[in-house]
Amino acid sequence: MSKKDKYDVQKFTGIPVETDADGKYQLKVDQNGDAKLHTWRTGKHTKGKYQGPGQLMLAENNLPVVILAAEPMAFKNRHSETPLQRFLTVKVEDDVLNQGLAVLSRQN
């Protein structure tokens, strides 16, 4: 593979979100009230720029996800994660971000 075919890969940990009756993003929870962490990575065709925790992205199936953490990922390991589709310019409210970060800290 030539150098120009390589790209920087980042791994993102996030929680899917949904909008409430007021149109605000909230963490999506299962029937037990638990929010689940998932991971994605940037892909060759990922659109947009990562700006920081709290930012929303679209997963491969148009699922909106709040990004809680980002870390570099080795290019050769990229196939272990699903690529995300695009970064959005929208951020969640601070209280939602803090709820997500609390889930993240409990699971680490």
Short mmCIF file of N, CA, C and O in Angstrom, two decimals:
data_model
loop_
_atom_site.label_atom_id
_atom_site.label_comp_id
_atom_site.label_asym_id
_atom_site.label_seq_id
_atom_site.Cartn_x
_atom_site.Cartn_y
_atom_site.Cartn_z
N MET A 1 0.85 -1.17 0.00
CA MET A 1 0.00 0.00 0.00
C MET A 1 0.89 1.24 0.00
O MET A 1 1.83 1.34 0.77
N SER A 2 0.58 2.16 -0.86
CA SER A 2 1.41 3.37 -0.94
C SER A 2 1.07 4.32 0.19
O SER A 2 0.00 4.25 0.80
N LYS A 3 1.99 5.23 0.44
CA LYS A 3 1.83 6.20 1.53
C LYS A 3 0.55 7.04 1.34
O LYS A 3 -0.15 7.32 2.29
N LYS A 4 0.23 7.39 0.10
CA LYS A 4 -0.93 8.25 -0.12
C LYS A 4 -2.25 7.54 0.18
O LYS A 4 -3.27 8.19 0.39
N ASP A 5 -2.25 6.21 0.23
CA ASP A 5 -3.47 5.47 0.56
C ASP A 5 -3.72 5.40 2.06
O ASP A 5 -4.79 5.01 2.49
N LYS A 6 -2.71 5.75 2.85
CA LYS A 6 -2.88 5.73 4.31
C LYS A 6 -3.50 7.03 4.77
O LYS A 6 -3.31 8.08 4.15
N TYR A 7 -4.19 6.97 5.87
CA TYR A 7 -4.77 8.17 6.46
C TYR A 7 -4.74 8.00 7.96
O TYR A 7 -4.61 6.89 8.47
N ASP A 8 -4.83 9.11 8.69
CA ASP A 8 -4.84 9.03 10.15
C ASP A 8 -6.14 8.40 10.60
O ASP A 8 -7.22 8.78 10.13
N VAL A 9 -6.03 7.45 11.51
CA VAL A 9 -7.22 6.78 12.03
C VAL A 9 -7.34 7.13 13.51
O VAL A 9 -6.37 7.06 14.26
N GLN A 10 -8.54 7.54 13.89
CA GLN A 10 -8.83 7.78 15.30
C GLN A 10 -9.97 6.86 15.70
O GLN A 10 -10.86 6.58 14.90
N LYS A 11 -9.91 6.41 16.95
CA LYS A 11 -10.98 5.57 17.51
C LYS A 11 -11.81 6.45 18.43
O LYS A 11 -11.26 7.19 19.24
N PHE A 12 -13.12 6.35 18.30
CA PHE A 12 -14.04 7.17 19.09
C PHE A 12 -14.94 6.28 19.93
O PHE A 12 -15.45 5.28 19.44
N THR A 13 -15.11 6.67 21.18
CA THR A 13 -16.06 5.99 22.06
C THR A 13 -17.23 6.93 22.25
O THR A 13 -17.04 8.13 22.51
N GLY A 14 -18.44 6.39 22.09
CA GLY A 14 -19.61 7.25 22.21
C GLY A 14 -20.84 6.45 22.60
O GLY A 14 -20.80 5.23 22.73
N ILE A 15 -21.93 7.19 22.79
CA ILE A 15 -23.22 6.60 23.15
C ILE A 15 -24.25 7.13 22.16
O ILE A 15 -24.32 8.35 21.94
N PRO A 16 -25.06 6.24 21.58
CA PRO A 16 -26.13 6.72 20.70
C PRO A 16 -27.07 7.67 21.45
O PRO A 16 -27.27 7.54 22.66
N VAL A 17 -27.61 8.64 20.72
CA VAL A 17 -28.54 9.62 21.31
C VAL A 17 -29.83 9.62 20.51
O VAL A 17 -29.89 9.14 19.37
N GLU A 18 -30.86 10.16 21.13
CA GLU A 18 -32.14 10.37 20.44
C GLU A 18 -32.69 11.71 20.92
O GLU A 18 -32.25 12.23 21.94
N THR A 19 -33.61 12.27 20.17
CA THR A 19 -34.16 13.56 20.58
C THR A 19 -35.38 13.35 21.46
O THR A 19 -36.15 12.41 21.25
N ASP A 20 -35.53 14.24 22.44
CA ASP A 20 -36.71 14.19 23.31
C ASP A 20 -37.82 15.05 22.69
O ASP A 20 -37.68 15.57 21.58
N ALA A 21 -38.91 15.23 23.41
CA ALA A 21 -40.06 15.97 22.91
C ALA A 21 -39.70 17.43 22.58
O ALA A 21 -40.34 18.04 21.72
N ASP A 22 -38.68 17.96 23.25
CA ASP A 22 -38.27 19.34 23.00
C ASP A 22 -37.22 19.45 21.88
O ASP A 22 -36.71 20.54 21.62
N GLY A 23 -36.86 18.31 21.29
CA GLY A 23 -35.86 18.33 20.23
C GLY A 23 -34.43 18.35 20.73
O GLY A 23 -33.50 18.55 19.97
N LYS A 24 -34.24 18.14 22.05
CA LYS A 24 -32.89 18.11 22.61
C LYS A 24 -32.38 16.67 22.60
O LYS A 24 -33.14 15.73 22.77
N TYR A 25 -31.08 16.52 22.40
CA TYR A 25 -30.49 15.19 22.38
C TYR A 25 -30.35 14.64 23.80
O TYR A 25 -29.92 15.34 24.70
N GLN A 26 -30.74 13.38 23.96
CA GLN A 26 -30.60 12.67 25.23
C GLN A 26 -29.91 11.34 24.93
O GLN A 26 -30.03 10.81 23.83
N LEU A 27 -29.23 10.78 25.94
CA LEU A 27 -28.61 9.46 25.76
C LEU A 27 -29.70 8.43 25.52
O LEU A 27 -30.75 8.44 26.16
N LYS A 28 -29.45 7.53 24.58
CA LYS A 28 -30.39 6.45 24.30
C LYS A 28 -30.13 5.34 25.32
O LYS A 28 -28.99 4.90 25.49
N VAL A 29 -31.17 4.91 26.01
CA VAL A 29 -31.00 3.88 27.04
C VAL A 29 -31.80 2.64 26.68
O VAL A 29 -32.79 2.70 25.95
N ASP A 30 -31.35 1.49 27.20
CA ASP A 30 -32.07 0.24 26.96
C ASP A 30 -33.21 0.09 27.96
O ASP A 30 -33.47 0.99 28.76
N GLN A 31 -33.87 -1.06 27.93
CA GLN A 31 -35.04 -1.25 28.81
C GLN A 31 -34.68 -1.21 30.29
O GLN A 31 -35.54 -0.98 31.14
N ASN A 32 -33.41 -1.39 30.62
CA ASN A 32 -32.97 -1.30 32.02
C ASN A 32 -32.54 0.11 32.40
O ASN A 32 -32.07 0.33 33.52
N GLY A 33 -32.63 1.05 31.47
CA GLY A 33 -32.22 2.42 31.75
C GLY A 33 -30.72 2.64 31.62
O GLY A 33 -30.20 3.64 32.08
N ASP A 34 -30.02 1.69 31.00
CA ASP A 34 -28.57 1.80 30.85
C ASP A 34 -28.21 2.33 29.47
O ASP A 34 -28.77 1.89 28.47
N ALA A 35 -27.25 3.25 29.43
CA ALA A 35 -26.70 3.73 28.16
C ALA A 35 -25.49 2.86 27.83
O ALA A 35 -24.70 2.55 28.72
N LYS A 36 -25.37 2.45 26.59
CA LYS A 36 -24.28 1.54 26.19
C LYS A 36 -23.22 2.28 25.39
O LYS A 36 -23.53 3.02 24.46
N LEU A 37 -21.96 2.05 25.75
CA LEU A 37 -20.83 2.60 25.01
C LEU A 37 -20.55 1.75 23.78
O LEU A 37 -20.64 0.52 23.83
N HIS A 38 -20.21 2.41 22.69
CA HIS A 38 -19.81 1.73 21.47
C HIS A 38 -18.58 2.45 20.92
O HIS A 38 -18.30 3.58 21.29
N THR A 39 -17.87 1.79 20.01
CA THR A 39 -16.69 2.42 19.41
C THR A 39 -16.82 2.42 17.89
O THR A 39 -17.40 1.51 17.29
N TRP A 40 -16.26 3.47 17.29
CA TRP A 40 -16.19 3.62 15.84
C TRP A 40 -14.82 4.18 15.53
O TRP A 40 -14.06 4.55 16.41
N ARG A 41 -14.52 4.31 14.25
CA ARG A 41 -13.25 4.92 13.83
C ARG A 41 -13.50 5.80 12.62
O ARG A 41 -14.52 5.67 11.95
N THR A 42 -12.53 6.69 12.38
CA THR A 42 -12.61 7.45 11.14
C THR A 42 -12.26 6.51 10.00
O THR A 42 -11.46 5.59 10.15
N GLY A 43 -12.86 6.77 8.87
CA GLY A 43 -12.59 5.98 7.67
C GLY A 43 -12.08 6.89 6.56
O GLY A 43 -12.04 8.12 6.71
N LYS A 44 -11.71 6.30 5.46
CA LYS A 44 -11.17 7.07 4.34
C LYS A 44 -12.18 8.11 3.85
O LYS A 44 -11.81 9.18 3.38
N HIS A 45 -13.47 7.79 3.95
CA HIS A 45 -14.50 8.67 3.40
C HIS A 45 -15.29 9.42 4.47
O HIS A 45 -16.34 9.99 4.17
N THR A 46 -14.80 9.40 5.71
CA THR A 46 -15.49 10.12 6.78
C THR A 46 -15.49 11.61 6.47
O THR A 46 -14.46 12.18 6.12
N LYS A 47 -16.65 12.23 6.59
CA LYS A 47 -16.79 13.66 6.30
C LYS A 47 -16.77 14.47 7.61
O LYS A 47 -17.21 14.00 8.64
N GLY A 48 -16.29 15.71 7.52
CA GLY A 48 -16.30 16.60 8.66
C GLY A 48 -15.04 16.49 9.50
O GLY A 48 -14.13 15.73 9.18
N LYS A 49 -15.01 17.27 10.57
CA LYS A 49 -13.84 17.33 11.45
C LYS A 49 -14.26 17.07 12.89
O LYS A 49 -15.30 17.54 13.34
N TYR A 50 -13.40 16.35 13.62
CA TYR A 50 -13.64 16.13 15.04
C TYR A 50 -13.24 17.37 15.81
O TYR A 50 -12.14 17.89 15.64
N GLN A 51 -14.14 17.88 16.66
CA GLN A 51 -13.87 19.10 17.41
C GLN A 51 -13.70 18.87 18.91
O GLN A 51 -13.07 19.68 19.57
N GLY A 52 -14.27 17.80 19.45
CA GLY A 52 -14.10 17.55 20.87
C GLY A 52 -15.25 16.77 21.47
O GLY A 52 -16.27 16.55 20.81
N PRO A 53 -15.10 16.33 22.72
CA PRO A 53 -16.16 15.58 23.39
C PRO A 53 -17.47 16.37 23.42
O PRO A 53 -17.46 17.59 23.55
N GLY A 54 -18.56 15.65 23.25
CA GLY A 54 -19.87 16.28 23.22
C GLY A 54 -20.38 16.49 21.81
O GLY A 54 -21.57 16.71 21.59
N GLN A 55 -19.46 16.41 20.84
CA GLN A 55 -19.85 16.57 19.44
C GLN A 55 -20.63 15.34 18.99
O GLN A 55 -20.39 14.22 19.46
N LEU A 56 -21.56 15.55 18.07
CA LEU A 56 -22.30 14.42 17.51
C LEU A 56 -21.65 13.95 16.22
O LEU A 56 -21.05 14.73 15.49
N MET A 57 -21.80 12.66 15.98
CA MET A 57 -21.38 12.07 14.71
C MET A 57 -22.51 11.17 14.24
O MET A 57 -23.41 10.82 15.01
N LEU A 58 -22.47 10.82 12.96
CA LEU A 58 -23.41 9.84 12.44
C LEU A 58 -22.66 8.54 12.22
O LEU A 58 -21.62 8.51 11.55
N ALA A 59 -23.19 7.47 12.79
CA ALA A 59 -22.61 6.14 12.57
C ALA A 59 -23.01 5.69 11.16
O ALA A 59 -23.74 6.37 10.44
N GLU A 60 -22.58 4.51 10.79
CA GLU A 60 -22.77 4.01 9.43
C GLU A 60 -24.25 3.87 9.05
O GLU A 60 -24.60 3.92 7.88
N ASN A 61 -25.13 3.71 10.02
CA ASN A 61 -26.56 3.51 9.73
C ASN A 61 -27.38 4.76 10.05
O ASN A 61 -28.55 4.66 10.41
N ASN A 62 -26.74 5.94 9.95
CA ASN A 62 -27.37 7.23 10.25
C ASN A 62 -27.80 7.38 11.70
O ASN A 62 -28.67 8.18 12.02
N LEU A 63 -27.20 6.59 12.59
CA LEU A 63 -27.49 6.68 14.01
C LEU A 63 -26.69 7.83 14.61
O LEU A 63 -25.46 7.86 14.48
N PRO A 64 -27.37 8.82 15.25
CA PRO A 64 -26.60 9.90 15.88
C PRO A 64 -25.96 9.41 17.18
O PRO A 64 -26.60 8.71 17.97
N VAL A 65 -24.71 9.79 17.37
CA VAL A 65 -23.92 9.33 18.53
C VAL A 65 -23.18 10.52 19.11
O VAL A 65 -22.62 11.33 18.37
N VAL A 66 -23.18 10.64 20.45
CA VAL A 66 -22.37 11.67 21.10
C VAL A 66 -20.98 11.08 21.35
O VAL A 66 -20.85 9.97 21.88
N ILE A 67 -19.95 11.81 20.93
CA ILE A 67 -18.57 11.36 21.13
C ILE A 67 -18.13 11.74 22.54
O ILE A 67 -18.25 12.89 22.95
N LEU A 68 -17.62 10.75 23.27
CA LEU A 68 -17.15 10.98 24.64
C LEU A 68 -15.63 10.99 24.74
O LEU A 68 -15.06 11.65 25.59
N ALA A 69 -14.97 10.22 23.88
CA ALA A 69 -13.52 10.11 23.94
C ALA A 69 -12.98 9.78 22.55
O ALA A 69 -13.66 9.14 21.75
N ALA A 70 -11.76 10.24 22.30
CA ALA A 70 -11.08 9.95 21.03
C ALA A 70 -9.65 9.55 21.36
O ALA A 70 -9.05 10.06 22.30
N GLU A 71 -9.13 8.62 20.58
CA GLU A 71 -7.73 8.21 20.77
C GLU A 71 -7.17 7.79 19.42
O GLU A 71 -7.93 7.36 18.54
N PRO A 72 -5.87 7.94 19.26
CA PRO A 72 -5.28 7.49 17.98
C PRO A 72 -5.38 5.98 17.85
O PRO A 72 -5.45 5.26 18.86
N MET A 73 -5.42 5.52 16.63
CA MET A 73 -5.51 4.08 16.37
C MET A 73 -4.53 3.74 15.26
O MET A 73 -4.41 4.50 14.29
N ALA A 74 -3.84 2.63 15.40
CA ALA A 74 -2.89 2.22 14.37
C ALA A 74 -3.65 1.89 13.09
O ALA A 74 -4.69 1.23 13.12
N PHE A 75 -3.12 2.37 11.97
CA PHE A 75 -3.76 2.15 10.67
C PHE A 75 -4.02 0.66 10.44
O PHE A 75 -5.09 0.27 9.99
N LYS A 76 -3.05 -0.17 10.82
CA LYS A 76 -3.17 -1.61 10.57
C LYS A 76 -4.27 -2.27 11.41
O LYS A 76 -4.73 -3.36 11.08
N ASN A 77 -4.70 -1.60 12.49
CA ASN A 77 -5.75 -2.16 13.36
C ASN A 77 -7.15 -1.68 13.00
O ASN A 77 -8.12 -2.01 13.67
N ARG A 78 -7.27 -0.88 11.95
CA ARG A 78 -8.53 -0.19 11.67
C ARG A 78 -9.70 -1.13 11.40
O ARG A 78 -10.84 -0.77 11.65
N HIS A 79 -9.43 -2.34 10.92
CA HIS A 79 -10.54 -3.22 10.57
C HIS A 79 -11.26 -3.82 11.78
O HIS A 79 -12.30 -4.44 11.65
N SER A 80 -10.72 -3.56 12.98
CA SER A 80 -11.39 -4.07 14.18
C SER A 80 -12.56 -3.17 14.59
O SER A 80 -13.34 -3.55 15.46
N GLU A 81 -12.68 -1.99 13.98
CA GLU A 81 -13.76 -1.06 14.33
C GLU A 81 -14.55 -0.68 13.07
O GLU A 81 -14.01 -0.66 11.98
N THR A 82 -15.80 -0.33 13.27
CA THR A 82 -16.66 0.11 12.17
C THR A 82 -16.38 1.59 11.88
O THR A 82 -16.32 2.39 12.81
N PRO A 83 -16.24 1.95 10.61
CA PRO A 83 -16.01 3.38 10.32
C PRO A 83 -17.28 4.20 10.53
O PRO A 83 -18.39 3.71 10.29
N LEU A 84 -17.09 5.42 10.98
CA LEU A 84 -18.23 6.32 11.13
C LEU A 84 -18.45 7.04 9.80
O LEU A 84 -17.56 7.10 8.96
N GLN A 85 -19.65 7.58 9.64
CA GLN A 85 -20.00 8.21 8.37
C GLN A 85 -19.56 9.67 8.31
O GLN A 85 -18.90 10.09 7.38
N ARG A 86 -19.96 10.47 9.32
CA ARG A 86 -19.61 11.89 9.30
C ARG A 86 -19.68 12.49 10.69
O ARG A 86 -20.41 12.01 11.55
N PHE A 87 -18.90 13.55 10.87
CA PHE A 87 -18.99 14.36 12.08
C PHE A 87 -20.03 15.43 11.84
O PHE A 87 -20.08 16.02 10.76
N LEU A 88 -20.84 15.72 12.84
CA LEU A 88 -21.81 16.80 12.74
C LEU A 88 -21.25 18.03 13.46
O LEU A 88 -20.34 17.91 14.28
N THR A 89 -21.79 19.19 13.18
CA THR A 89 -21.30 20.40 13.85
C THR A 89 -22.10 20.67 15.12
O THR A 89 -21.87 21.65 15.80
N VAL A 90 -23.02 19.77 15.45
CA VAL A 90 -23.88 19.92 16.63
C VAL A 90 -23.20 19.30 17.85
O VAL A 90 -22.52 18.29 17.74
N LYS A 91 -23.41 19.93 19.01
CA LYS A 91 -22.94 19.35 20.28
C LYS A 91 -24.14 19.15 21.19
O LYS A 91 -25.15 19.85 21.07
N VAL A 92 -24.02 18.21 22.11
CA VAL A 92 -25.08 17.99 23.10
C VAL A 92 -24.92 19.03 24.22
O VAL A 92 -23.85 19.63 24.38
N GLU A 93 -25.97 19.19 25.01
CA GLU A 93 -25.91 20.08 26.18
C GLU A 93 -24.90 19.49 27.17
O GLU A 93 -24.67 18.29 27.21
N ASP A 94 -24.33 20.35 28.02
CA ASP A 94 -23.32 19.90 28.98
C ASP A 94 -23.83 18.81 29.91
O ASP A 94 -23.08 17.89 30.26
N ASP A 95 -25.10 18.88 30.32
CA ASP A 95 -25.60 17.85 31.25
C ASP A 95 -25.62 16.48 30.59
O ASP A 95 -25.30 15.47 31.23
N VAL A 96 -25.94 16.44 29.31
CA VAL A 96 -25.95 15.15 28.58
C VAL A 96 -24.51 14.65 28.41
O VAL A 96 -24.24 13.46 28.61
N LEU A 97 -23.59 15.55 28.09
CA LEU A 97 -22.18 15.17 27.98
C LEU A 97 -21.69 14.60 29.31
O LEU A 97 -21.04 13.56 29.36
N ASN A 98 -22.03 15.27 30.41
CA ASN A 98 -21.58 14.81 31.73
C ASN A 98 -22.18 13.45 32.09
O ASN A 98 -21.51 12.60 32.69
N GLN A 99 -23.44 13.20 31.71
CA GLN A 99 -24.05 11.87 31.92
C GLN A 99 -23.24 10.82 31.16
O GLN A 99 -22.95 9.74 31.68
N GLY A 100 -22.92 11.12 29.91
CA GLY A 100 -22.14 10.18 29.09
C GLY A 100 -20.76 9.93 29.65
O GLY A 100 -20.29 8.79 29.70
N LEU A 101 -20.10 11.00 30.10
CA LEU A 101 -18.75 10.85 30.68
C LEU A 101 -18.80 10.03 31.96
O LEU A 101 -17.87 9.27 32.25
N ALA A 102 -19.90 10.13 32.71
CA ALA A 102 -20.05 9.31 33.92
C ALA A 102 -20.16 7.83 33.56
O ALA A 102 -19.55 6.97 34.21
N VAL A 103 -20.89 7.52 32.49
CA VAL A 103 -21.00 6.13 32.02
C VAL A 103 -19.61 5.63 31.60
O VAL A 103 -19.19 4.53 31.95
N LEU A 104 -18.89 6.48 30.88
CA LEU A 104 -17.54 6.13 30.42
C LEU A 104 -16.62 5.85 31.59
O LEU A 104 -15.91 4.84 31.62
N SER A 105 -16.65 6.69 32.62
CA SER A 105 -15.74 6.50 33.76
C SER A 105 -16.10 5.25 34.57
O SER A 105 -15.23 4.59 35.12
N ARG A 106 -17.39 4.91 34.61
CA ARG A 106 -17.80 3.68 35.32
C ARG A 106 -17.34 2.42 34.60
O ARG A 106 -17.14 1.39 35.21
N GLN A 107 -17.21 2.50 33.27
CA GLN A 107 -16.90 1.29 32.50
C GLN A 107 -15.41 1.14 32.24
O GLN A 107 -14.99 0.20 31.60
N ASN A 108 -14.60 2.09 32.72
CA ASN A 108 -13.14 1.98 32.53
C ASN A 108 -12.47 1.48 33.78
O ASN A 108 -12.92 1.59 34.85
#
